[in-house]
PDB file of C-alpha atoms in Angstrom:
ATOM      1  CA  MET A   1      -0.630  15.661 -11.388  1.00  0.00           C
ATOM      2  CA  HIS A   2       0.331  16.037  -7.840  1.00  0.00           C
ATOM      3  CA  VAL A   3      -2.759  15.431  -6.388  1.00  0.00           C
ATOM      4  CA  GLU A   4      -3.104  12.326  -8.705  1.00  0.00           C
ATOM      5  CA  LYS A   5       0.522  11.396  -7.059  1.00  0.00           C
ATOM      6  CA  ASN A   6      -1.017  11.928  -3.892  1.00  0.00           C
ATOM      7  CA  ILE A   7      -4.126   9.647  -3.933  1.00  0.00           C
ATOM      8  CA  PHE A   8      -1.590   6.962  -5.701  1.00  0.00           C
ATOM      9  CA  ASP A   9       0.395   7.254  -2.574  1.00  0.00           C
ATOM     10  CA  ASN A  10      -1.989   6.884  -0.182  1.00  0.00           C
ATOM     11  CA  ILE A  11      -3.968   3.853  -1.949  1.00  0.00           C
ATOM     12  CA  PHE A  12      -0.974   2.137  -2.689  1.00  0.00           C
ATOM     13  CA  TYR A  13       0.556   2.533   0.575  1.00  0.00           C
ATOM     14  CA  THR A  14      -2.334   1.525   2.012  1.00  0.00           C
ATOM     15  CA  VAL A  15      -2.679  -1.734   0.232  1.00  0.00           C
ATOM     16  CA  MET A  16       0.826  -2.599   1.001  1.00  0.00           C
ATOM     17  CA  ASN A  17       0.473  -1.838   4.483  1.00  0.00           C
ATOM     18  CA  VAL A  18       3.625   0.519   4.697  1.00  0.00           C
ATOM     19  CA  SER A  19       4.013   1.578   8.365  1.00  0.00           C
ATOM     20  CA  GLY A  20       3.849   5.209   8.972  1.00  0.00           C
ATOM     21  CA  LYS A  21       2.609   5.501   5.207  1.00  0.00           C
ATOM     22  CA  THR A  22      -0.691   4.067   5.827  1.00  0.00           C
ATOM     23  CA  LYS A  23      -4.221   5.623   6.705  1.00  0.00           C
ATOM     24  CA  ASP A  24      -5.721   2.463   8.028  1.00  0.00           C
ATOM     25  CA  ASN A  25      -4.341   2.990  11.524  1.00  0.00           C
ATOM     26  CA  LEU A  26      -5.831   2.163  15.106  1.00  0.00           C
ATOM     27  CA  LYS A  27      -7.268   5.760  15.583  1.00  0.00           C
ATOM     28  CA  ALA A  28      -9.053   4.788  12.185  1.00  0.00           C
ATOM     29  CA  SER A  29     -10.221   1.349  13.396  1.00  0.00           C
ATOM     30  CA  ALA A  30     -11.290   2.820  16.723  1.00  0.00           C
ATOM     31  CA  ASP A  31     -13.478   5.484  14.838  1.00  0.00           C
ATOM     32  CA  LEU A  32     -14.762   2.420  12.749  1.00  0.00           C
ATOM     33  CA  LYS A  33     -15.638   0.564  16.292  1.00  0.00           C
ATOM     34  CA  LEU A  34     -17.322   3.629  17.423  1.00  0.00           C
ATOM     35  CA  TYR A  35     -19.591   4.894  13.771  1.00  0.00           C
ATOM     36  CA  TYR A  36     -20.037   1.273  12.589  1.00  0.00           C
ATOM     37  CA  LYS A  37     -21.319  -1.757  13.366  1.00  0.00           C
ATOM     38  CA  ARG A  38     -18.144  -4.203  11.629  1.00  0.00           C
ATOM     39  CA  GLU A  39     -17.602  -6.956  13.217  1.00  0.00           C
ATOM     40  CA  GLY A  40     -14.435  -8.527  11.225  1.00  0.00           C
ATOM     41  CA  LEU A  41     -12.692  -4.826  11.151  1.00  0.00           C
ATOM     42  CA  GLN A  42     -12.909  -3.789  14.974  1.00  0.00           C
ATOM     43  CA  LEU A  43      -9.936  -3.927  17.487  1.00  0.00           C
ATOM     44  CA  PHE A  44      -9.395  -6.584  19.478  1.00  0.00           C
ATOM     45  CA  GLU A  45      -7.369  -7.068  22.529  1.00  0.00           C
ATOM     46  CA  ASP A  46      -4.741 -10.275  22.579  1.00  0.00           C
ATOM     47  CA  ASN A  47      -2.713 -10.627  25.956  1.00  0.00           C
ATOM     48  CA  GLY A  48      -3.454  -7.224  26.866  1.00  0.00           C
ATOM     49  CA  ARG A  49      -2.347  -5.630  24.051  1.00  0.00           C
ATOM     50  CA  VAL A  50      -4.981  -3.799  21.121  1.00  0.00           C
ATOM     51  CA  MET A  51      -4.383  -5.329  17.651  1.00  0.00           C
ATOM     52  CA  LYS A  52      -5.773  -4.930  14.704  1.00  0.00           C
ATOM     53  CA  PRO A  53      -6.828  -7.366  12.623  1.00  0.00           C
ATOM     54  CA  PRO A  54      -5.882  -7.484   8.685  1.00  0.00           C
ATOM     55  CA  ALA A  55      -8.077  -5.734   6.360  1.00  0.00           C
ATOM     56  CA  SER A  56      -9.163  -8.076   3.206  1.00  0.00           C
ATOM     57  CA  TYR A  57      -7.389  -5.601   0.537  1.00  0.00           C
ATOM     58  CA  VAL A  58      -3.761  -5.505   2.328  1.00  0.00           C
ATOM     59  CA  LEU A  59      -1.221  -7.815   0.357  1.00  0.00           C
ATOM     60  CA  ASP A  60       0.291 -10.407   2.530  1.00  0.00           C
ATOM     61  CA  ASN A  61       3.631 -11.078   1.964  1.00  0.00           C
ATOM     62  CA  THR A  62       3.450 -14.096  -0.850  1.00  0.00           C
ATOM     63  CA  LYS A  63       1.371 -11.303  -2.882  1.00  0.00           C
ATOM     64  CA  LEU A  64       3.258  -8.749  -2.296  1.00  0.00           C
ATOM     65  CA  GLN A  65       6.758 -10.497  -2.918  1.00  0.00           C
ATOM     66  CA  CYS A  66       4.984 -11.439  -6.273  1.00  0.00           C
ATOM     67  CA  PHE A  67       4.034  -7.775  -6.705  1.00  0.00           C
ATOM     68  CA  CYS A  68       7.427  -6.478  -6.146  1.00  0.00           C
ATOM     69  CA  LYS A  69       9.011  -9.388  -8.686  1.00  0.00           C
ATOM     70  CA  TRP A  70       6.676  -8.250 -11.287  1.00  0.00           C
ATOM     71  CA  MET A  71       7.290  -4.688 -10.879  1.00  0.00           C
ATOM     72  CA  THR A  72      10.712  -5.331 -11.552  1.00  0.00           C
ATOM     73  CA  GLU A  73      10.382  -7.239 -14.435  1.00  0.00           C
ATOM     74  CA  LEU A  74       7.611  -4.889 -16.285  1.00  0.00           C
ATOM     75  CA  ARG A  75       9.146  -3.335 -19.296  1.00  0.00           C
ATOM     76  CA  LEU A  76       7.266  -0.125 -20.976  1.00  0.00           C
ATOM     77  CA  SER A  77       8.090   1.478 -24.278  1.00  0.00           C
ATOM     78  CA  ASP A  78      11.196   3.547 -24.336  1.00  0.00           C
ATOM     79  CA  GLY A  79      10.657   7.446 -23.365  1.00  0.00           C
ATOM     80  CA  TYR A  80       6.489   6.436 -22.299  1.00  0.00           C
ATOM     81  CA  SER A  81       7.985   6.340 -18.816  1.00  0.00           C
ATOM     82  CA  SER A  82      10.761   6.323 -16.329  1.00  0.00           C
ATOM     83  CA  ASN A  83      12.418   2.621 -15.298  1.00  0.00           C
ATOM     84  CA  ILE A  84       9.440   1.429 -12.664  1.00  0.00           C
ATOM     85  CA  SER A  85      11.978  -1.225 -11.333  1.00  0.00           C
ATOM     86  CA  ARG A  86      14.395   1.278 -10.271  1.00  0.00           C
ATOM     87  CA  CYS A  87      11.601   2.293  -7.292  1.00  0.00           C
ATOM     88  CA  VAL A  88      11.314  -1.565  -5.991  1.00  0.00           C
ATOM     89  CA  ASN A  89      13.344  -3.270  -3.710  1.00  0.00           C
ATOM     90  CA  LEU A  90      13.123  -7.173  -3.284  1.00  0.00           C
ATOM     91  CA  LYS A  91      15.092  -7.602  -0.426  1.00  0.00           C
ATOM     92  CA  ASN A  92      12.690  -5.213   1.730  1.00  0.00           C
ATOM     93  CA  LEU A  93       9.456  -5.614   0.139  1.00  0.00           C
ATOM     94  CA  SER A  94       9.476  -1.901  -0.655  1.00  0.00           C
ATOM     95  CA  PHE A  95       8.454   0.918  -2.818  1.00  0.00           C
ATOM     96  CA  HIS A  96      10.140   4.237  -2.987  1.00  0.00           C
ATOM     97  CA  GLY A  97      10.913   7.102  -5.077  1.00  0.00           C
ATOM     98  CA  MET A  98       8.040   7.467  -8.393  1.00  0.00           C
ATOM     99  CA  LYS A  99       7.838  10.620  -9.675  1.00  0.00           C
ATOM    100  CA  SER A 100       4.522  12.544 -10.440  1.00  0.00           C
ATOM    101  CA  HIS A 101       4.358  10.879 -14.051  1.00  0.00           C
ATOM    102  CA  GLY A 102       5.225   6.846 -13.223  1.00  0.00           C
ATOM    103  CA  CYS A 103       2.393   7.259 -10.891  1.00  0.00           C
ATOM    104  CA  HIS A 104      -0.163   8.535 -13.682  1.00  0.00           C
ATOM    105  CA  ILE A 105       1.148   5.533 -15.745  1.00  0.00           C
ATOM    106  CA  PHE A 106       0.841   2.957 -13.705  1.00  0.00           C
ATOM    107  CA  MET A 107      -2.777   4.284 -12.784  1.00  0.00           C
ATOM    108  CA  GLN A 108      -3.555   3.751 -16.032  1.00  0.00           C
TER     109      GLN A 108
END
């Protein structure tokens, strides 16, 4: 179950674009330019700074807010899973502290 939690964390943090937790970073984008010819995903320069274009699978702020609100309102059967809504922070639009079984239930 811990392997499943690691996979869940990697996918979830990448989709939510959590800094420091996502696997979609500048080094990965540089490798994309080196090995693949995908113009829409390559790094570009803007006023001397290297920028990474947003990926199509990353949630923007409105979708992220909608998702976090849905997570706080989610109700599951008693004893089926822990209270997932306690893992969501609507103020920061962040998600933390989900245990292995909760990740398993969420992925199902």
